[in-house]
CSV table of C-alpha atoms in Angstrom, one decimal:
chain,number,residue,atom,x,y,z
A,1,UNK,CA,51.3,0.4,60.1
A,2,UNK,CA,51.9,3.3,57.9
A,3,UNK,CA,49.9,3.7,54.6
A,4,UNK,CA,51.5,2.4,51.5
A,5,UNK,CA,53.0,5.2,49.4
A,6,UNK,CA,51.3,5.9,46.1
A,7,UNK,CA,53.8,6.0,43.2
A,8,UNK,CA,53.7,9.3,41.4
A,9,UNK,CA,56.6,9.0,38.9
A,10,UNK,CA,57.4,6.5,36.2
A,11,UNK,CA,60.6,5.4,38.0
A,12,UNK,CA,58.7,4.4,41.1
A,13,UNK,CA,56.4,2.0,39.2
A,14,UNK,CA,59.0,0.6,36.9
A,15,UNK,CA,59.4,-2.7,38.9
A,16,UNK,CA,55.9,-3.0,40.4
A,17,UNK,CA,52.2,-3.7,39.5
A,18,UNK,CA,49.8,-0.9,39.0
A,19,UNK,CA,46.6,-0.6,41.1
A,20,UNK,CA,43.3,1.1,40.3
A,21,UNK,CA,44.3,3.7,42.9
A,22,UNK,CA,47.6,4.3,41.1
A,23,UNK,CA,45.9,4.7,37.8
A,24,UNK,CA,43.3,7.2,39.1
A,25,UNK,CA,46.0,9.4,40.6
A,26,UNK,CA,48.7,9.4,38.0
A,27,UNK,CA,49.2,12.9,36.6
A,28,UNK,CA,52.8,13.2,35.7
A,29,UNK,CA,53.4,12.4,32.0
A,30,UNK,CA,55.3,9.2,31.4
A,31,UNK,CA,55.1,5.4,31.0
A,32,UNK,CA,54.0,3.5,34.1
A,33,UNK,CA,54.7,-0.2,33.9
A,34,UNK,CA,52.3,-3.0,35.0
A,35,UNK,CA,54.6,-5.9,34.0
A,36,UNK,CA,55.3,-8.2,31.1
A,37,UNK,CA,55.4,-5.2,28.7
A,38,UNK,CA,52.0,-3.6,29.6
A,39,UNK,CA,52.1,0.0,30.7
A,40,UNK,CA,49.9,3.1,31.2
A,41,UNK,CA,51.1,5.9,29.0
A,42,UNK,CA,50.2,9.2,30.7
A,43,UNK,CA,50.2,12.3,28.4
A,44,UNK,CA,48.7,15.8,28.5
A,45,UNK,CA,45.9,14.5,26.3
A,46,UNK,CA,45.0,11.4,28.2
A,47,UNK,CA,46.0,8.0,29.6
A,48,UNK,CA,46.5,5.1,27.2
A,49,UNK,CA,47.1,1.4,27.7
A,50,UNK,CA,50.0,0.1,25.7
A,51,UNK,CA,52.5,-2.8,25.5
A,52,UNK,CA,56.0,-3.0,24.1
A,53,UNK,CA,56.9,-6.2,22.3
A,54,UNK,CA,59.2,-7.6,19.7
A,55,UNK,CA,58.1,-9.6,16.6
A,56,UNK,CA,60.4,-10.8,13.8
A,57,UNK,CA,63.3,-8.9,15.4
A,58,UNK,CA,61.4,-5.6,15.3
A,59,UNK,CA,60.4,-3.5,18.3
A,60,UNK,CA,56.7,-2.7,18.2
A,61,UNK,CA,53.9,-1.2,20.3
A,62,UNK,CA,50.3,-2.4,20.8
A,63,UNK,CA,47.4,-0.3,22.0
A,64,UNK,CA,44.5,-1.5,24.3
A,65,UNK,CA,42.4,1.6,24.7
A,66,UNK,CA,42.0,4.7,26.9
A,67,UNK,CA,41.9,4.7,30.7
A,68,UNK,CA,39.4,4.8,32.5
A,69,UNK,CA,37.1,3.6,29.7
A,70,UNK,CA,39.3,0.5,29.6
A,71,UNK,CA,39.9,-0.4,33.3
A,72,UNK,CA,43.1,-1.9,34.6
A,73,UNK,CA,41.4,-5.3,34.9
A,74,UNK,CA,40.2,-5.2,31.2
A,75,UNK,CA,43.6,-4.0,30.0
A,76,UNK,CA,45.3,-7.0,31.7
A,77,UNK,CA,42.8,-9.3,30.1
A,78,UNK,CA,43.4,-7.8,26.7
A,79,UNK,CA,47.1,-8.0,27.2
A,80,UNK,CA,46.8,-11.7,28.3
A,81,UNK,CA,45.1,-12.5,25.0
A,82,UNK,CA,47.8,-10.5,23.2
A,83,UNK,CA,50.6,-12.5,24.8
A,84,UNK,CA,48.8,-15.8,24.0
A,85,UNK,CA,48.8,-14.8,20.3
A,86,UNK,CA,52.4,-13.9,20.5
A,87,UNK,CA,53.2,-17.3,21.9
A,88,UNK,CA,51.6,-18.9,18.9
A,89,UNK,CA,53.7,-16.9,16.5
A,90,UNK,CA,50.9,-14.4,15.6
A,91,UNK,CA,51.5,-10.7,15.4
A,92,UNK,CA,48.3,-9.4,17.1
A,93,UNK,CA,48.8,-5.9,15.7
A,94,UNK,CA,49.0,-7.2,12.1
A,95,UNK,CA,46.0,-9.4,12.7
A,96,UNK,CA,44.0,-6.5,14.1
A,97,UNK,CA,44.9,-4.3,11.1
A,98,UNK,CA,43.9,-7.1,8.7
A,99,UNK,CA,40.6,-7.5,10.5
A,100,UNK,CA,39.9,-3.8,10.2
A,101,UNK,CA,40.7,-3.9,6.5
A,102,UNK,CA,38.4,-7.0,6.1
A,103,UNK,CA,35.6,-5.2,7.9
A,104,UNK,CA,35.9,-2.1,5.6
A,105,UNK,CA,35.8,-4.4,2.6
A,106,UNK,CA,33.0,-6.7,3.7
A,107,UNK,CA,30.0,-6.8,1.5
A,108,UNK,CA,27.7,-5.8,4.4
A,109,UNK,CA,29.8,-2.7,5.1
A,110,UNK,CA,29.9,-1.6,1.5
A,111,UNK,CA,26.2,-2.3,1.0
A,112,UNK,CA,25.4,-0.1,4.0
A,113,UNK,CA,27.5,2.7,2.6
A,114,UNK,CA,26.1,2.4,-0.9
A,115,UNK,CA,22.5,2.4,0.4
A,116,UNK,CA,23.0,5.5,2.5
A,117,UNK,CA,24.9,7.4,-0.2
A,118,UNK,CA,22.5,6.5,-3.0
A,119,UNK,CA,19.4,7.2,-1.0
A,120,UNK,CA,20.7,10.7,-0.3
A,121,UNK,CA,21.9,11.4,-3.8
A,122,UNK,CA,18.7,10.1,-5.6
A,123,UNK,CA,16.2,11.2,-2.9
A,124,UNK,CA,14.5,7.9,-2.9
A,125,UNK,CA,10.9,7.7,-1.8
A,126,UNK,CA,10.4,6.0,1.6
A,127,UNK,CA,8.8,3.0,-0.3
A,128,UNK,CA,11.7,2.5,-2.6
A,129,UNK,CA,14.2,2.7,0.2
A,130,UNK,CA,12.2,0.2,2.3
A,131,UNK,CA,11.9,-2.2,-0.7
A,132,UNK,CA,15.7,-2.2,-1.4
A,133,UNK,CA,16.6,-2.5,2.3
A,134,UNK,CA,14.2,-5.5,2.6
A,135,UNK,CA,15.7,-7.2,-0.4
A,136,UNK,CA,19.2,-6.7,1.0
A,137,UNK,CA,18.3,-8.1,4.4
A,138,UNK,CA,16.1,-10.9,3.2
A,139,UNK,CA,18.0,-12.2,0.2
A,140,UNK,CA,21.5,-10.7,-0.3
A,141,UNK,CA,23.2,-10.1,3.1
A,142,UNK,CA,22.4,-13.6,4.5
A,143,UNK,CA,24.5,-15.0,1.6
A,144,UNK,CA,27.2,-12.3,1.1
A,145,UNK,CA,27.1,-10.1,4.1
A,146,UNK,CA,30.2,-11.5,5.9
A,147,UNK,CA,32.1,-12.1,2.7
A,148,UNK,CA,35.0,-9.8,1.7
A,149,UNK,CA,33.8,-8.3,-1.5
A,150,UNK,CA,37.3,-8.7,-3.0
A,151,UNK,CA,36.6,-12.4,-2.9
A,152,UNK,CA,33.1,-12.4,-4.4
A,153,UNK,CA,33.0,-14.4,-7.6
A,154,UNK,CA,30.5,-14.3,-10.5
A,155,UNK,CA,29.4,-17.9,-9.9
A,156,UNK,CA,28.3,-17.1,-6.4
A,157,UNK,CA,26.1,-14.3,-7.7
A,158,UNK,CA,24.6,-16.5,-10.4
A,159,UNK,CA,23.8,-19.3,-7.8
A,160,UNK,CA,22.1,-16.8,-5.5
A,161,UNK,CA,19.9,-15.0,-8.0
A,162,UNK,CA,19.0,-18.2,-9.9
A,163,UNK,CA,18.0,-19.7,-6.6
A,164,UNK,CA,15.7,-16.8,-5.9
A,165,UNK,CA,14.2,-17.2,-9.3
A,166,UNK,CA,13.5,-20.9,-8.8
A,167,UNK,CA,11.4,-20.0,-5.8
A,168,UNK,CA,9.0,-18.3,-8.2
A,169,UNK,CA,10.1,-14.8,-7.5
A,170,UNK,CA,11.5,-13.8,-10.9
A,171,UNK,CA,11.1,-10.0,-10.3
A,172,UNK,CA,12.8,-10.2,-7.0
A,173,UNK,CA,15.7,-12.1,-8.6
A,174,UNK,CA,16.2,-9.4,-11.1
A,175,UNK,CA,16.0,-6.7,-8.4
A,176,UNK,CA,18.6,-8.5,-6.3
A,177,UNK,CA,20.9,-8.9,-9.3
A,178,UNK,CA,20.6,-5.1,-10.0
A,179,UNK,CA,21.4,-4.3,-6.3
A,180,UNK,CA,24.5,-6.5,-6.3
A,181,UNK,CA,25.7,-5.0,-9.6
A,182,UNK,CA,25.4,-1.5,-8.1
A,183,UNK,CA,27.2,-2.4,-4.8
A,184,UNK,CA,30.0,-4.1,-6.8
A,185,UNK,CA,30.3,-1.0,-9.0
A,186,UNK,CA,30.6,1.1,-5.8
A,187,UNK,CA,33.5,-1.1,-4.7
A,188,UNK,CA,35.2,-0.5,-8.0
A,189,UNK,CA,34.7,3.3,-7.6
A,190,UNK,CA,36.4,3.0,-4.2
A,191,UNK,CA,39.3,1.0,-5.8
A,192,UNK,CA,38.6,-1.9,-3.5
A,193,UNK,CA,38.1,-4.1,-6.6
A,194,UNK,CA,39.6,-3.5,-10.0
A,195,UNK,CA,36.6,-5.0,-11.8
A,196,UNK,CA,33.0,-6.0,-10.8
A,197,UNK,CA,32.1,-9.7,-10.6
A,198,UNK,CA,28.6,-8.8,-11.7
A,199,UNK,CA,29.5,-6.6,-14.7
A,200,UNK,CA,29.2,-9.3,-17.4
A,201,UNK,CA,26.4,-11.4,-15.9
A,202,UNK,CA,23.9,-11.4,-18.8
A,203,UNK,CA,21.1,-13.8,-19.7
A,204,UNK,CA,21.4,-15.6,-16.4
A,205,UNK,CA,17.7,-15.1,-15.5
A,206,UNK,CA,14.5,-15.5,-17.5
A,207,UNK,CA,13.2,-12.3,-18.9
A,208,UNK,CA,11.7,-10.2,-16.1
A,209,UNK,CA,8.0,-10.9,-16.0
A,210,UNK,CA,6.0,-7.6,-16.0
A,211,UNK,CA,2.5,-7.7,-14.7
A,212,UNK,CA,0.1,-6.2,-17.3
A,213,UNK,CA,-2.0,-3.4,-16.0
A,214,UNK,CA,-5.2,-5.4,-16.3
A,215,UNK,CA,-8.2,-3.2,-16.6
A,216,UNK,CA,-11.8,-3.2,-18.0
A,217,UNK,CA,-13.4,-0.6,-20.3
A,218,UNK,CA,-16.8,-2.2,-21.0
A,219,UNK,CA,-19.3,-0.1,-19.0
A,220,UNK,CA,-21.1,-3.3,-17.8
A,221,UNK,CA,-17.8,-4.7,-16.5
A,222,UNK,CA,-16.9,-1.5,-14.7
A,223,UNK,CA,-20.3,-1.4,-13.0
A,224,UNK,CA,-20.1,-5.0,-11.9
A,225,UNK,CA,-16.6,-4.6,-10.4
A,226,UNK,CA,-17.7,-1.4,-8.6
A,227,UNK,CA,-20.6,-3.3,-7.1
A,228,UNK,CA,-18.3,-6.2,-6.1
A,229,UNK,CA,-15.9,-3.8,-4.3
A,230,UNK,CA,-18.8,-2.1,-2.5
A,231,UNK,CA,-20.1,-5.5,-1.3
A,232,UNK,CA,-16.7,-6.9,-0.4
A,233,UNK,CA,-16.4,-7.8,3.3
A,234,UNK,CA,-13.3,-6.6,5.2
A,235,UNK,CA,-12.3,-6.1,8.8
A,236,UNK,CA,-10.5,-2.9,8.1
A,237,UNK,CA,-12.8,-0.1,6.7
A,238,UNK,CA,-9.7,1.7,5.4
A,239,UNK,CA,-9.0,-1.1,3.0
A,240,UNK,CA,-12.5,-1.0,1.6
A,241,UNK,CA,-12.5,2.8,1.3
A,242,UNK,CA,-9.2,2.7,-0.5
A,243,UNK,CA,-10.3,0.3,-3.2
A,244,UNK,CA,-13.5,2.2,-3.7
A,245,UNK,CA,-11.7,5.5,-4.0
A,246,UNK,CA,-9.2,4.2,-6.6
A,247,UNK,CA,-11.7,4.3,-9.6
A,248,UNK,CA,-13.1,7.7,-8.5
A,249,UNK,CA,-9.7,9.5,-8.4
A,250,UNK,CA,-7.5,7.2,-10.5
A,251,UNK,CA,-4.2,8.4,-8.8
A,252,UNK,CA,-1.3,6.1,-8.6
A,253,UNK,CA,-2.1,3.4,-5.9
A,254,UNK,CA,0.8,4.3,-3.6
A,255,UNK,CA,0.0,8.0,-3.8
A,256,UNK,CA,-3.6,7.3,-2.6
A,257,UNK,CA,-2.6,4.6,0.0
A,258,UNK,CA,-0.3,7.1,1.8
A,259,UNK,CA,-2.8,10.0,1.8
A,260,UNK,CA,-2.5,12.0,5.0
A,261,UNK,CA,-5.2,13.9,6.8
A,262,UNK,CA,-3.1,17.1,6.8
A,263,UNK,CA,-3.1,17.0,3.0
A,264,UNK,CA,-6.8,17.3,2.8
A,265,UNK,CA,-9.0,20.5,2.7
A,266,UNK,CA,-12.4,18.9,2.9
A,267,UNK,CA,-14.2,22.3,3.0
A,268,UNK,CA,-12.6,23.1,-0.3
A,269,UNK,CA,-13.0,19.5,-1.5
A,270,UNK,CA,-9.3,19.4,-2.4
A,271,UNK,CA,-6.4,17.0,-1.8
A,272,UNK,CA,-2.9,18.5,-2.1
A,273,UNK,CA,-0.2,15.9,-2.7
A,274,UNK,CA,3.3,17.2,-1.7
A,275,UNK,CA,6.0,17.0,-4.3
A,276,UNK,CA,8.2,14.6,-2.4
A,277,UNK,CA,5.4,12.0,-2.3
A,278,UNK,CA,4.8,12.1,-6.1
A,279,UNK,CA,6.5,10.1,-8.8
A,280,UNK,CA,7.2,13.2,-10.8
A,281,UNK,CA,8.4,15.2,-7.8
A,282,UNK,CA,5.7,17.9,-8.4
A,283,UNK,CA,2.9,19.1,-6.2
A,284,UNK,CA,-0.4,17.6,-7.4
A,285,UNK,CA,-3.9,19.0,-6.7
A,286,UNK,CA,-6.7,16.5,-6.8
A,287,UNK,CA,-10.3,17.9,-6.7
A,288,UNK,CA,-12.6,15.6,-4.7
A,289,UNK,CA,-16.1,14.7,-6.0
A,290,UNK,CA,-18.9,14.3,-3.5
A,291,UNK,CA,-18.6,10.5,-3.5
A,292,UNK,CA,-14.9,10.7,-2.6
A,293,UNK,CA,-15.6,13.2,0.2
A,294,UNK,CA,-18.3,10.9,1.7
A,295,UNK,CA,-15.9,7.9,1.7
A,296,UNK,CA,-13.1,10.0,3.4
A,297,UNK,CA,-15.5,11.5,6.0
A,298,UNK,CA,-16.7,8.1,6.9
A,299,UNK,CA,-13.2,7.1,7.8
A,300,UNK,CA,-12.6,9.9,10.2
A,301,UNK,CA,-14.0,8.0,13.1
A,302,UNK,CA,-11.7,5.1,12.4
A,303,UNK,CA,-8.4,6.8,11.4
A,304,UNK,CA,-8.9,10.5,12.1
A,305,UNK,CA,-6.6,10.3,15.2
A,306,UNK,CA,-3.8,8.9,13.0
A,307,UNK,CA,-1.6,10.6,10.4
A,308,UNK,CA,-2.7,8.5,7.5
A,309,UNK,CA,-6.3,8.3,6.1
A,310,UNK,CA,-6.0,4.7,5.0
A,311,UNK,CA,-4.3,3.5,8.2
A,312,UNK,CA,-4.0,0.1,9.9
A,313,UNK,CA,-5.4,0.9,13.4
A,314,UNK,CA,-3.1,-1.8,14.9
A,315,UNK,CA,0.1,-0.2,13.6
A,316,UNK,CA,-0.8,3.4,12.8
A,317,UNK,CA,0.9,3.0,9.4
A,318,UNK,CA,-0.7,3.0,6.0
A,319,UNK,CA,-2.5,-0.2,5.0
A,320,UNK,CA,-0.2,-2.5,3.0
A,321,UNK,CA,-0.4,-3.3,-0.7
A,322,UNK,CA,-1.0,-6.8,0.3
A,323,UNK,CA,-4.2,-6.0,2.2
A,324,UNK,CA,-5.8,-4.5,-1.0
A,325,UNK,CA,-4.4,-7.4,-3.1
A,326,UNK,CA,-6.0,-10.0,-0.8
A,327,UNK,CA,-9.4,-8.3,-1.0
A,328,UNK,CA,-9.1,-8.4,-4.8
A,329,UNK,CA,-8.2,-12.1,-4.8
A,330,UNK,CA,-10.9,-13.1,-2.3
A,331,UNK,CA,-13.6,-11.4,-4.4
A,332,UNK,CA,-12.5,-13.0,-7.7
A,333,UNK,CA,-11.1,-9.8,-9.3
A,334,UNK,CA,-7.4,-10.6,-9.5
A,335,UNK,CA,-7.5,-11.8,-13.2
A,336,UNK,CA,-9.6,-8.8,-14.3
A,337,UNK,CA,-8.0,-5.8,-12.8
A,338,UNK,CA,-4.9,-4.3,-11.2
A,339,UNK,CA,-5.4,-1.2,-8.9
A,340,UNK,CA,-3.1,0.8,-11.3
A,341,UNK,CA,-5.4,-0.4,-14.1
A,342,UNK,CA,-8.1,2.1,-13.0
A,343,UNK,CA,-5.9,4.8,-14.5
A,344,UNK,CA,-6.1,3.1,-17.9
A,345,UNK,CA,-9.8,2.6,-17.5
A,346,UNK,CA,-10.4,6.3,-16.7
A,347,UNK,CA,-8.0,7.6,-19.4
A,348,UNK,CA,-9.7,5.4,-22.1
A,349,UNK,CA,-13.3,6.1,-21.2
A,350,UNK,CA,-12.8,9.8,-20.5
A,351,UNK,CA,-11.1,10.3,-23.8
A,352,UNK,CA,-13.9,8.4,-25.5
A,353,UNK,CA,-16.5,10.6,-23.8
A,354,UNK,CA,-14.8,13.7,-25.4
A,355,UNK,CA,-13.1,15.3,-22.4
A,356,UNK,CA,-10.1,17.5,-23.1
A,357,UNK,CA,-7.0,15.3,-23.3
A,358,UNK,CA,-4.9,17.9,-21.4
A,359,UNK,CA,-7.4,17.9,-18.5
A,360,UNK,CA,-7.2,14.1,-18.3
A,361,UNK,CA,-3.4,14.0,-18.5
A,362,UNK,CA,-3.1,16.7,-15.8
A,363,UNK,CA,-5.4,14.6,-13.6
A,364,UNK,CA,-3.2,11.6,-14.2
A,365,UNK,CA,-0.2,13.7,-13.2
A,366,UNK,CA,1.6,12.8,-16.4
A,367,UNK,CA,4.6,14.9,-17.6
A,368,UNK,CA,3.7,17.8,-19.8
A,369,UNK,CA,6.1,17.4,-22.7
A,370,UNK,CA,5.0,20.5,-24.6
A,371,UNK,CA,7.6,23.1,-23.9
A,372,UNK,CA,5.4,25.9,-25.4
A,373,UNK,CA,3.2,25.7,-22.3
A,374,UNK,CA,6.1,26.8,-20.1
A,375,UNK,CA,6.5,26.2,-16.4
A,376,UNK,CA,4.5,23.4,-14.9
A,377,UNK,CA,1.5,24.8,-13.0
A,378,UNK,CA,0.1,22.4,-10.5
A,379,UNK,CA,-3.2,24.3,-10.3
A,380,UNK,CA,-3.7,24.1,-14.1
A,381,UNK,CA,-7.2,23.2,-15.3
A,382,UNK,CA,-8.4,22.7,-11.7
A,383,UNK,CA,-11.9,24.0,-12.3
A,384,UNK,CA,-12.3,21.9,-15.4
A,385,UNK,CA,-10.9,18.8,-13.7
A,386,UNK,CA,-13.2,19.3,-10.8
A,387,UNK,CA,-16.2,19.3,-13.1
A,388,UNK,CA,-14.8,16.3,-15.0
A,389,UNK,CA,-14.2,14.2,-11.9
A,390,UNK,CA,-17.7,15.0,-10.5
A,391,UNK,CA,-19.3,13.9,-13.8
A,392,UNK,CA,-17.1,10.8,-13.9
A,393,UNK,CA,-18.1,9.9,-10.3
A,394,UNK,CA,-21.8,10.3,-11.1
A,395,UNK,CA,-21.4,8.1,-14.2
A,396,UNK,CA,-19.7,5.4,-12.2
A,397,UNK,CA,-22.7,5.5,-9.7
A,398,UNK,CA,-25.0,5.0,-12.7
A,399,UNK,CA,-23.0,2.0,-13.9
A,400,UNK,CA,-23.0,0.5,-10.4
A,401,UNK,CA,-26.8,1.0,-10.1
A,402,UNK,CA,-27.3,-0.7,-13.4
A,403,UNK,CA,-25.2,-3.6,-12.2
A,404,UNK,CA,-27.3,-3.8,-9.0
A,405,UNK,CA,-30.4,-4.1,-11.0
A,406,UNK,CA,-28.9,-6.9,-13.1
A,407,UNK,CA,-27.6,-8.8,-10.1
């Protein structure tokens, strides 16, 4: 028997079924019918699966993708679903367009856009971006993610955030309400909504509870707490070193927790904190007293092979805030101090001891509001601050020794 002739023109396939072989070899531009309205439209730019149909008396065209990405078999399956919808009086093209609009206006889609755009515009820290992402995924998207934001009502927002608050997480409830407000405002900016359903939600939550920066200033209390921290048992030496370094350097807790080995010049006893990691977005130099150097050097064997000084060896990432909090709770210090409170302790006591206020403020990396001093100089008062921190560390050692003698 002779081989079956391969159709090469639209006319030759007008009354027959296509085959994979036909599709692979079609090069002449035209429409090649497969039956029941489905055809392969060959153009100079590519080959496209389409179907001609009528709906409500109008001639229309449906698309099913590009060949060969969509095979003949897949195109027929898509077309079969298409015909089934038509038989039920549904215009599949209109339904598809509506689904696309619904996807673009879904809360999840807009939340993703808002998160990406705002993160870029505001240059969020990694910690802030991670916190907002977590709150979205944990609390907000499970409730609203699949919802068309055009249909979101104020009462739904109220029920969600009040439910979060009833679980004892008041601060998280306020944060989630703020995120929802911002996403709804973003939808208004895109003209997806005319007004925000969250715009007028006031007094729906108890006042946000702010944790006071608990701290001690009595020398005996300072010594006792330092001794407790030194004696505290922990499985991860990085956690213990972190909580012992906090009173010596009194930086912001997260700035210390994310310290990297590459930021340290141990020969010069200097820690250079890059601008993008600082709250004020300015490079900050921290001189290291002998006691701080000793604690850091002791960690080298445990975390020296990892990027972060205070790392969790199991993950390679910085220790969590929770790990330090748990140490504080286990040792009965939770009601007395916060880690941030060491900044208040140091500021109060150093001022009482007569140190220059500018040196203290520079060490705390507070903004210099005196315009007369001109451009911020991150190395300002470095020698004076080095002497101040060494004297401070020595004094803390004395307080701890006195506490040891009493206990």
